[in-house]
Coordinates of C-alpha atoms in Angstrom, one line a residue:
Chain A
M1 CA -12.1 -9.9 -37.5
T2 CA -11.0 -9.9 -33.9
R3 CA -7.4 -9.8 -32.8
L4 CA -5.9 -11.8 -30.0
R5 CA -5.6 -11.1 -26.3
E6 CA -2.0 -9.9 -25.6
V7 CA 0.0 -9.4 -22.4
G8 CA 3.2 -7.4 -21.9
T9 CA 2.8 -5.3 -25.1
E10 CA 4.6 -2.0 -25.3
R11 CA 1.4 0.0 -24.7
I12 CA 0.4 -2.2 -21.8
K13 CA 3.8 -1.6 -20.2
R14 CA 3.9 2.1 -21.0
G15 CA 0.2 2.3 -20.0
L16 CA 0.9 1.5 -16.3
A17 CA 3.4 4.4 -16.2
Q18 CA 0.7 6.6 -17.7
M19 CA -1.7 5.6 -14.8
L20 CA 1.0 6.8 -12.3
K21 CA 1.2 10.3 -13.8
G22 CA 0.7 13.2 -11.4
G23 CA 1.6 10.9 -8.5
V24 CA 4.4 10.3 -6.0
I25 CA 6.3 7.0 -5.8
M26 CA 7.9 6.4 -2.4
D27 CA 10.8 4.3 -1.2
V28 CA 9.8 1.9 1.6
T29 CA 11.7 -0.8 3.5
T30 CA 8.9 -2.4 5.5
P31 CA 5.2 -3.2 5.2
E32 CA 4.4 -0.6 7.9
Q33 CA 6.2 2.1 5.8
A34 CA 4.3 0.9 2.7
R35 CA 1.0 1.4 4.5
I36 CA 2.0 4.9 5.6
A37 CA 2.9 5.7 2.0
E38 CA -0.4 4.3 0.7
D39 CA -2.5 6.1 3.3
A40 CA -0.6 9.4 2.4
G41 CA -1.7 8.9 -1.2
A42 CA 1.4 7.4 -2.9
V43 CA 0.6 6.0 -6.4
A44 CA 3.2 3.2 -5.9
V45 CA 5.9 2.2 -3.5
M46 CA 9.5 1.1 -4.2
A47 CA 10.3 -1.9 -2.0
L48 CA 14.0 -1.7 -0.8
E49 CA 16.3 -3.3 1.7
R50 CA 17.9 0.1 2.4
V51 CA 17.0 3.6 1.3
P52 CA 19.6 5.4 -0.9
A53 CA 20.9 7.6 2.0
D54 CA 21.7 4.4 4.0
I55 CA 23.3 2.7 1.0
R56 CA 25.5 5.8 0.6
A57 CA 26.4 5.9 4.3
Q58 CA 27.0 2.1 4.8
G59 CA 28.7 1.3 1.5
G60 CA 29.3 -2.3 0.4
V61 CA 27.6 -3.9 -2.6
A62 CA 24.0 -2.9 -2.9
R63 CA 21.8 -5.7 -4.5
M64 CA 18.2 -6.5 -5.2
A65 CA 16.1 -6.7 -2.0
D66 CA 15.2 -10.1 -0.4
P67 CA 12.1 -11.4 -2.3
A68 CA 10.5 -12.2 1.1
R69 CA 10.7 -8.6 2.1
I70 CA 9.3 -7.5 -1.3
K71 CA 6.4 -10.0 -1.0
A72 CA 5.6 -8.8 2.5
I73 CA 5.3 -5.3 1.1
M74 CA 3.2 -6.5 -1.8
A75 CA 0.8 -8.1 0.6
A76 CA 0.5 -5.0 2.7
V77 CA -0.8 -2.6 0.0
T78 CA -3.1 -2.5 -3.1
I79 CA -1.1 0.1 -5.0
P80 CA 1.6 -1.1 -7.5
V81 CA 4.9 -2.3 -6.0
M82 CA 8.2 -1.5 -7.7
A83 CA 11.6 -2.9 -6.8
K84 CA 15.2 -2.3 -8.0
V85 CA 17.7 -4.5 -9.8
R86 CA 21.3 -3.9 -10.5
I87 CA 22.2 -2.4 -13.9
G88 CA 22.6 -5.4 -16.3
H89 CA 21.5 -8.0 -13.8
F90 CA 18.8 -9.7 -15.8
V91 CA 18.5 -12.6 -13.4
E92 CA 17.5 -10.3 -10.6
A93 CA 14.9 -8.9 -13.0
Q94 CA 13.7 -12.5 -13.8
V95 CA 13.3 -13.0 -10.0
L96 CA 11.2 -9.9 -9.6
E97 CA 9.0 -10.8 -12.5
A98 CA 8.5 -14.3 -11.1
I99 CA 7.3 -12.9 -7.7
G100 CA 4.9 -10.5 -9.5
V101 CA 6.5 -7.1 -8.9
D102 CA 4.5 -4.6 -11.0
F103 CA 7.5 -2.4 -12.2
I104 CA 11.2 -3.0 -12.2
D105 CA 13.7 -0.1 -11.7
E106 CA 17.1 -0.9 -13.3
S107 CA 18.8 1.4 -11.0
E108 CA 22.2 3.1 -10.6
V109 CA 21.5 3.3 -6.8
L110 CA 22.4 -0.4 -6.6
T111 CA 26.0 -1.5 -7.5
P112 CA 26.1 -2.2 -11.2
A113 CA 26.4 -5.9 -12.3
D114 CA 27.5 -5.1 -15.9
E115 CA 29.5 -2.1 -16.8
H116 CA 28.8 -2.3 -20.5
H117 CA 25.2 -3.6 -21.0
H118 CA 21.9 -2.8 -19.6
I119 CA 19.1 -5.4 -19.4
D120 CA 17.2 -6.3 -22.7
K121 CA 13.9 -5.0 -21.2
R122 CA 11.8 -6.0 -24.2
R123 CA 12.1 -9.7 -23.1
F124 CA 10.0 -9.0 -20.0
R125 CA 6.3 -8.7 -19.4
V126 CA 6.8 -6.5 -16.4
P127 CA 7.6 -2.8 -17.4
F128 CA 10.9 -1.2 -16.5
V129 CA 11.9 2.3 -15.4
C130 CA 15.4 3.6 -15.9
G131 CA 17.4 6.7 -14.9
A132 CA 18.8 9.2 -17.3
R133 CA 20.9 12.3 -17.2
D134 CA 20.4 13.4 -20.7
L135 CA 18.3 12.7 -23.8
G136 CA 20.7 10.2 -25.4
E137 CA 20.7 8.1 -22.2
A138 CA 16.9 8.3 -22.0
L139 CA 16.5 7.2 -25.6
R140 CA 19.1 4.3 -25.3
R141 CA 17.0 3.0 -22.3
I142 CA 13.8 3.4 -24.2
G143 CA 15.4 1.6 -27.2
E144 CA 16.2 -1.3 -24.8
G145 CA 12.6 -1.4 -23.8
A146 CA 12.2 0.9 -20.8
A147 CA 8.5 1.9 -20.4
M148 CA 9.3 4.9 -18.2
I149 CA 12.2 7.2 -17.6
R150 CA 13.2 9.1 -14.5
T151 CA 15.9 11.6 -13.9
K152 CA 18.9 10.1 -12.1
G153 CA 19.5 13.2 -9.9
E154 CA 21.8 12.2 -7.1
A155 CA 20.0 9.7 -4.9
G156 CA 20.3 9.8 -1.1
T157 CA 21.5 13.4 -0.9
G158 CA 18.2 15.2 -0.2
N159 CA 19.6 17.8 -2.7
V160 CA 17.4 18.5 -5.8
V161 CA 20.1 20.2 -7.8
E162 CA 21.1 17.2 -9.9
A163 CA 17.5 16.3 -10.7
V164 CA 16.9 19.8 -11.9
R165 CA 20.1 19.7 -14.0
H166 CA 19.0 16.4 -15.6
V167 CA 15.4 17.4 -16.4
R168 CA 16.6 20.8 -17.9
Q169 CA 19.2 19.0 -19.9
I170 CA 16.6 16.6 -21.4
L171 CA 14.1 19.4 -22.2
D172 CA 16.9 21.5 -23.7
E173 CA 18.0 18.7 -26.0
I174 CA 14.4 18.0 -27.1
R175 CA 13.9 21.7 -28.0
R176 CA 17.2 21.7 -29.9
L177 CA 16.0 18.6 -31.9
Q178 CA 12.8 20.4 -32.8
A179 CA 14.8 23.3 -34.2
L180 CA 17.0 21.2 -36.4
P181 CA 16.2 20.8 -40.1
E182 CA 15.3 17.2 -41.1
E183 CA 18.6 16.4 -42.9
E184 CA 20.6 17.0 -39.7
L185 CA 18.7 14.5 -37.6
M186 CA 20.9 11.5 -38.4
S187 CA 23.9 13.4 -37.2
A188 CA 22.0 14.5 -34.2
A189 CA 21.1 10.8 -33.5
R190 CA 24.8 9.9 -33.8
D191 CA 25.9 12.7 -31.4
L192 CA 23.2 11.7 -28.9
R193 CA 24.2 8.1 -29.3
A194 CA 20.5 7.4 -29.6
P195 CA 18.3 5.3 -32.0
Y196 CA 17.4 7.3 -35.1
E197 CA 13.7 6.3 -35.1
L198 CA 13.4 7.5 -31.5
V199 CA 15.0 10.8 -32.3
L200 CA 12.4 11.3 -35.0
E201 CA 9.6 10.4 -32.6
V202 CA 10.8 12.8 -29.9
R203 CA 11.1 15.6 -32.5
R204 CA 7.5 14.9 -33.6
L205 CA 6.1 14.6 -30.1
G206 CA 8.1 17.4 -28.5
R207 CA 8.6 15.1 -25.5
L208 CA 9.8 11.7 -24.6
P209 CA 7.6 8.9 -25.9
V210 CA 7.2 7.5 -22.4
V211 CA 6.3 9.0 -19.0
N212 CA 9.1 10.9 -17.4
F213 CA 9.4 11.3 -13.6
A214 CA 11.8 13.2 -11.5
A215 CA 14.0 11.4 -9.0
G216 CA 17.2 11.7 -7.0
G217 CA 17.2 14.3 -4.2
I218 CA 13.6 15.4 -3.8
A219 CA 13.0 16.1 -0.1
T220 CA 10.3 18.7 0.3
P221 CA 6.8 19.5 -1.2
A222 CA 8.4 22.6 -2.9
D223 CA 11.1 20.4 -4.5
A224 CA 8.3 18.1 -5.8
A225 CA 6.2 21.0 -7.2
L226 CA 9.4 22.5 -8.7
M227 CA 10.0 19.3 -10.7
M228 CA 6.3 19.2 -11.8
Q229 CA 6.5 22.8 -13.0
L230 CA 9.7 22.0 -14.9
G231 CA 7.6 19.5 -16.9
C232 CA 8.0 16.1 -15.1
D233 CA 5.0 13.8 -15.1
G234 CA 5.4 12.8 -11.4
V235 CA 8.0 12.3 -8.7
F236 CA 10.0 9.6 -6.9
V237 CA 10.9 10.3 -3.3
G238 CA 13.5 8.1 -1.9
S239 CA 15.2 8.9 1.4
G240 CA 13.3 12.2 1.7
I241 CA 10.3 10.8 3.5
F242 CA 11.4 8.1 5.9
K243 CA 14.7 10.0 6.8
S244 CA 12.6 13.0 7.9
E245 CA 11.2 13.8 11.3
D246 CA 7.5 13.1 10.5
P247 CA 7.3 10.7 7.5
A248 CA 3.4 10.3 7.4
R249 CA 2.9 14.1 7.4
R250 CA 5.7 14.8 4.9
A251 CA 4.5 12.0 2.6
R252 CA 1.0 13.5 2.5
A253 CA 2.3 17.0 2.0
I254 CA 4.4 15.9 -1.0
V255 CA 1.4 14.1 -2.5
D256 CA -0.7 17.3 -2.1
A257 CA 2.0 19.5 -3.6
V258 CA 2.3 17.3 -6.7
A259 CA -1.5 17.2 -7.3
H260 CA -1.7 21.0 -6.9
Y261 CA 1.8 21.9 -8.2
D262 CA 0.6 25.0 -10.1
D263 CA -1.3 26.5 -7.2
P264 CA 1.2 28.4 -4.9
D265 CA -1.4 28.7 -2.1
A266 CA -1.8 24.9 -2.0
V267 CA 1.9 24.3 -2.1
A268 CA 2.4 26.8 0.7
R269 CA -0.2 24.9 2.8
A270 CA 1.6 21.7 2.0
C271 CA 5.0 23.1 3.2
E272 CA 3.7 24.2 6.6
G273 CA 4.9 22.7 9.9
L274 CA 6.4 19.5 8.6
G275 CA 9.2 19.2 11.1
E276 CA 12.8 18.6 10.0
P277 CA 13.5 17.4 6.5
M278 CA 16.4 14.9 5.9
R279 CA 19.7 16.5 6.6
G280 CA 21.0 16.5 3.0
L281 CA 24.4 16.6 1.3
D282 CA 26.2 19.2 -0.8
V283 CA 26.7 17.3 -4.1
R284 CA 29.8 19.4 -4.9
R285 CA 31.6 17.9 -1.8
L286 CA 31.1 14.3 -3.0
E287 CA 34.1 12.5 -4.5
P288 CA 33.6 11.4 -8.1
A289 CA 33.5 7.8 -6.9
E290 CA 30.7 8.6 -4.5
L291 CA 28.4 9.8 -7.3
L292 CA 25.7 7.3 -8.2
Q293 CA 24.5 9.1 -11.4
T294 CA 27.7 8.2 -13.4
R295 CA 26.8 4.5 -13.2
G296 CA 25.4 3.2 -16.5
G297 CA 25.2 5.5 -19.4
Chain B
M1 CA -22.9 19.6 -30.4
F2 CA -20.5 21.3 -28.0
V3 CA -20.0 20.1 -24.5
R4 CA -17.6 21.2 -21.8
V5 CA -16.4 18.0 -20.2
G6 CA -14.2 18.1 -17.1
V7 CA -11.4 15.6 -16.5
L8 CA -10.6 15.1 -12.9
A9 CA -6.9 16.2 -13.0
L10 CA -5.6 15.3 -9.5
Q11 CA -3.7 12.3 -10.7
G12 CA -3.8 9.7 -13.5
D13 CA -3.9 9.6 -17.3
V14 CA -5.5 13.0 -17.6
S15 CA -4.0 14.2 -20.8
E16 CA -5.0 11.0 -22.7
H17 CA -8.6 11.5 -21.7
A18 CA -8.5 15.2 -22.6
Q19 CA -7.2 14.3 -26.0
A20 CA -9.8 11.6 -26.6
L21 CA -12.5 14.1 -25.6
A22 CA -11.2 16.7 -27.9
E23 CA -11.1 14.2 -30.8
A24 CA -14.7 13.3 -29.8
G25 CA -15.7 16.9 -30.4
A26 CA -15.9 18.1 -26.8
E27 CA -14.0 20.8 -25.0
P28 CA -12.0 19.2 -22.2
V29 CA -11.5 21.2 -19.0
L30 CA -9.0 20.1 -16.2
V31 CA -10.7 19.9 -12.8
R32 CA -8.6 20.2 -9.7
T33 CA -11.0 22.1 -7.4
P34 CA -14.7 22.3 -6.6
Q35 CA -14.8 25.8 -8.3
A36 CA -13.5 24.3 -11.6
L37 CA -16.2 21.6 -11.4
E38 CA -18.9 24.4 -11.5
G39 CA -17.9 25.2 -15.1
V40 CA -18.4 21.8 -16.7
Q41 CA -21.4 19.9 -17.9
A42 CA -20.0 16.4 -17.5
L43 CA -17.0 14.8 -15.9
V44 CA -14.5 12.0 -16.7
L45 CA -12.8 10.2 -13.9
P46 CA -9.6 9.0 -15.4
G47 CA -7.4 5.9 -14.8
G48 CA -4.9 6.2 -12.0
E49 CA -4.7 4.9 -8.5
S50 CA -8.1 4.9 -6.8
T51 CA -6.7 5.2 -3.3
T52 CA -4.7 8.3 -4.3
L53 CA -7.6 9.8 -6.2
G54 CA -10.0 9.1 -3.3
A55 CA -7.7 10.7 -0.8
L56 CA -7.0 13.8 -2.9
M57 CA -10.7 14.4 -3.7
A58 CA -11.6 14.2 -0.1
R59 CA -8.9 16.6 0.9
C60 CA -10.1 19.4 -1.4
G61 CA -13.8 18.8 -1.1
L62 CA -14.2 17.5 -4.6
D63 CA -15.9 14.3 -3.4
Q64 CA -18.9 16.2 -2.0
A65 CA -19.0 18.6 -4.9
I66 CA -19.1 15.7 -7.4
R67 CA -21.8 13.8 -5.5
R68 CA -23.9 17.0 -5.4
R69 CA -23.5 17.6 -9.1
V70 CA -24.4 14.0 -9.9
Q71 CA -27.6 14.3 -7.8
E72 CA -28.4 17.3 -10.0
G73 CA -27.9 15.1 -13.1
M74 CA -24.3 15.6 -14.2
P75 CA -23.2 12.8 -16.5
V76 CA -20.0 11.0 -15.4
F77 CA -17.7 8.5 -17.2
G78 CA -15.1 6.6 -15.2
T79 CA -12.4 4.2 -16.5
C80 CA -10.7 1.6 -14.3
A81 CA -9.8 3.6 -11.1
G82 CA -12.6 6.0 -12.1
L83 CA -15.1 3.0 -12.0
I84 CA -13.8 2.0 -8.6
L85 CA -14.4 5.6 -7.3
M86 CA -18.0 5.4 -8.7
A87 CA -18.9 1.9 -7.4
R88 CA -21.2 1.7 -4.4
R89 CA -19.8 -1.6 -3.2
A90 CA -16.3 -3.2 -3.1
S91 CA -15.8 -6.9 -2.6
D92 CA -12.8 -6.4 -0.3
G93 CA -15.1 -4.5 2.1
E94 CA -13.3 -1.1 1.5
P95 CA -15.7 1.8 2.0
P96 CA -17.1 3.4 -1.2
L97 CA -15.2 6.5 -2.4
L98 CA -17.9 8.4 -4.3
G99 CA -20.5 5.6 -4.3
L100 CA -22.4 6.9 -7.3
M101 CA -23.3 3.7 -9.1
D102 CA -25.1 0.5 -8.1
V103 CA -22.2 -1.8 -9.0
A104 CA -19.8 -3.9 -6.9
V105 CA -16.1 -4.1 -7.9
E106 CA -13.1 -6.1 -7.0
R107 CA -9.8 -4.3 -7.4
N108 CA -6.9 -5.7 -9.3
A109 CA -9.0 -8.8 -10.0
Y110 CA -7.0 -10.0 -13.0
G111 CA -3.8 -10.1 -10.9
R112 CA -0.7 -8.0 -11.0
Q113 CA 0.8 -5.9 -13.8
R114 CA 2.2 -9.0 -15.6
E115 CA -1.4 -10.1 -16.1
S116 CA -2.4 -6.8 -17.6
F117 CA -3.5 -7.2 -21.3
E118 CA -5.1 -5.6 -24.3
D119 CA -7.9 -7.2 -26.3
D120 CA -10.8 -6.4 -28.6
V121 CA -14.2 -5.6 -27.0
V122 CA -17.5 -6.0 -28.8
C123 CA -20.2 -3.4 -28.0
P124 CA -22.8 -2.7 -30.6
A125 CA -24.2 0.3 -28.6
V126 CA -20.9 2.0 -29.1
D127 CA -19.5 0.7 -32.3
P128 CA -20.6 -1.8 -35.0
H129 CA -17.0 -3.1 -35.1
P130 CA -14.9 -4.6 -32.3
F131 CA -12.5 -2.1 -30.8
R132 CA -9.2 -2.6 -29.0
V133 CA -8.7 -1.5 -25.4
A134 CA -6.3 -1.9 -22.5
F135 CA -7.0 -3.7 -19.2
I136 CA -4.3 -2.4 -16.8
R137 CA -4.4 -3.9 -13.3
A138 CA -8.1 -3.8 -14.0
P139 CA -11.0 -4.3 -11.6
V140 CA -13.8 -6.7 -12.2
I141 CA -17.4 -5.8 -11.8
T142 CA -18.7 -8.5 -9.5
G143 CA -22.4 -7.4 -9.3
V144 CA -24.7 -4.9 -11.0
G145 CA -28.0 -3.5 -9.5
E146 CA -31.4 -3.5 -11.3
G147 CA -31.0 -0.1 -12.9
V148 CA -27.6 -0.9 -14.4
E149 CA -27.4 -1.9 -18.1
V150 CA -24.4 -4.0 -19.1
L151 CA -23.3 -2.6 -22.5
A152 CA -20.4 -4.9 -23.1
R153 CA -18.9 -8.1 -21.7
H154 CA -15.4 -9.5 -22.1
E155 CA -14.7 -13.2 -21.2
G156 CA -18.2 -13.3 -19.7
L157 CA -17.6 -10.4 -17.3
P158 CA -19.3 -7.0 -17.6
V159 CA -16.7 -4.4 -18.7
L160 CA -18.8 -1.4 -19.8
V161 CA -21.9 -0.5 -17.8
R162 CA -24.4 2.4 -17.8
E163 CA -26.9 3.6 -15.2
G164 CA -28.8 6.6 -16.5
R165 CA -26.2 9.3 -17.1
L166 CA -23.4 7.3 -15.5
L167 CA -21.0 5.3 -17.6
A168 CA -18.1 3.2 -16.4
A169 CA -15.5 0.9 -17.9
T170 CA -13.1 -1.6 -16.4
F171 CA -10.8 -0.9 -19.3
H172 CA -8.9 2.0 -20.9
P173 CA -10.1 3.1 -24.3
E174 CA -7.8 6.2 -24.1
I175 CA -4.6 4.1 -23.9
T176 CA -5.1 2.5 -27.3
G177 CA -6.3 5.8 -28.8
Y178 CA -9.9 4.5 -29.4
T179 CA -12.3 7.4 -29.1
G180 CA -15.7 5.6 -29.7
V181 CA -16.5 5.3 -26.0
H182 CA -15.8 9.0 -25.5
R183 CA -18.1 9.8 -28.4
Y184 CA -20.8 7.8 -26.9
F185 CA -20.3 9.6 -23.5
C186 CA -20.3 13.0 -25.2
S187 CA -23.6 12.3 -27.0
L188 CA -25.0 11.1 -23.7
A189 CA -23.8 14.4 -22.0
A190 CA -25.2 16.5 -24.8
A191 CA -28.6 14.8 -24.5
A192 CA -28.5 15.5 -20.8
G193 CA -28.6 19.2 -21.4
G194 CA -25.4 20.3 -23.1
V195 CA -25.6 23.6 -24.9
G196 CA -26.4 23.4 -28.6

């Protein structure tokens, strides 16, 4: 007995994220940048109005990009195109689904539209990626239907320290779950503020049940390989490429470093002669209100 | 039967294929360099992004190494992006990446991700029962050469094709956890000269 053809199932949504593993997803603001990213070997591009470093510098309310801009980028490349919506702004998400964006990032980099609720992502056929700083946050997003998780890091800083903190935090909490006796898992779920069933699944798998990328501050091939060796499935690079001196060359170098992350000779070759990286910020000198990672939770 | 089957591990759903191969009774080996390719008897080209995989293979010389091994008779199984790498012709005029198989493909032919789907496929050569697979931003095979056998069709389109020791699918069996196609490939690889 044959079953029906189905679109937008959980495994179709998570499946696209699985196809992106071992790859680099690059922020772009124009069709020309998108083509540079594709030629460098990006597995997807994130279509934006402004990269996070400019959002940080210019201030104001950051919103979903103009659909015309996103469509122009979609027309320029054959790789998947992602775009960001504000946390909780489900109408922006409906708009992106309507124009055919392949993946939606419900992102703390934009100004939140709802301080209490994230989007019910199960209602959409298009998969979502969401940021997380710890295991509880990751599992709440997956519970809402996220098909992919990324560390929040601290976007637009060119400083990898927060992404490292977040991935280590998630891995540490997974290891702790695995060490707990079964009767303590309900309390663990309560403390994590995470759905109990997902806590059980993470304990069984020893990892998140969806693909987990690094994001927020990655600026060099060595940063990217670091996140891969720490256990991430792939890397988002935002401002790090098009805020550097030679974007095409740096983009290609980061792709090479992610593909060969466990080969120091290959990473060394990727790091050579790239010109100036983006300037970067010391995260400790940012005011609490300037932090993007504390949005959503 | 014991076959060492490489999985091209530059990008894509590598661990899913490695697991399917292990369940099918083969020994999966991750292949990132031409040297690693020397140690395997067959190769799986996984799902992923074909432009990324094509660029990364060319940069480390794996494209030439794979072509040479295929000329010597190495069996290859490609899924989705893997099929695009193997195809000799692309309908959008893009140059072929590995150009191993006499088929023409159109990339992302079903549309964008919102049109991606899962469905049952019927293929008696692989399984007496229908099996469920995923079509994710899948290509369509728009033409097959004389030596190419269509093993399965879905909605009238060829979705699983074989040309001698080369096997290619537009879909992902590894995403739904179905291992029958990998079993079929492993027996093909073993018959091609795998060690007993």
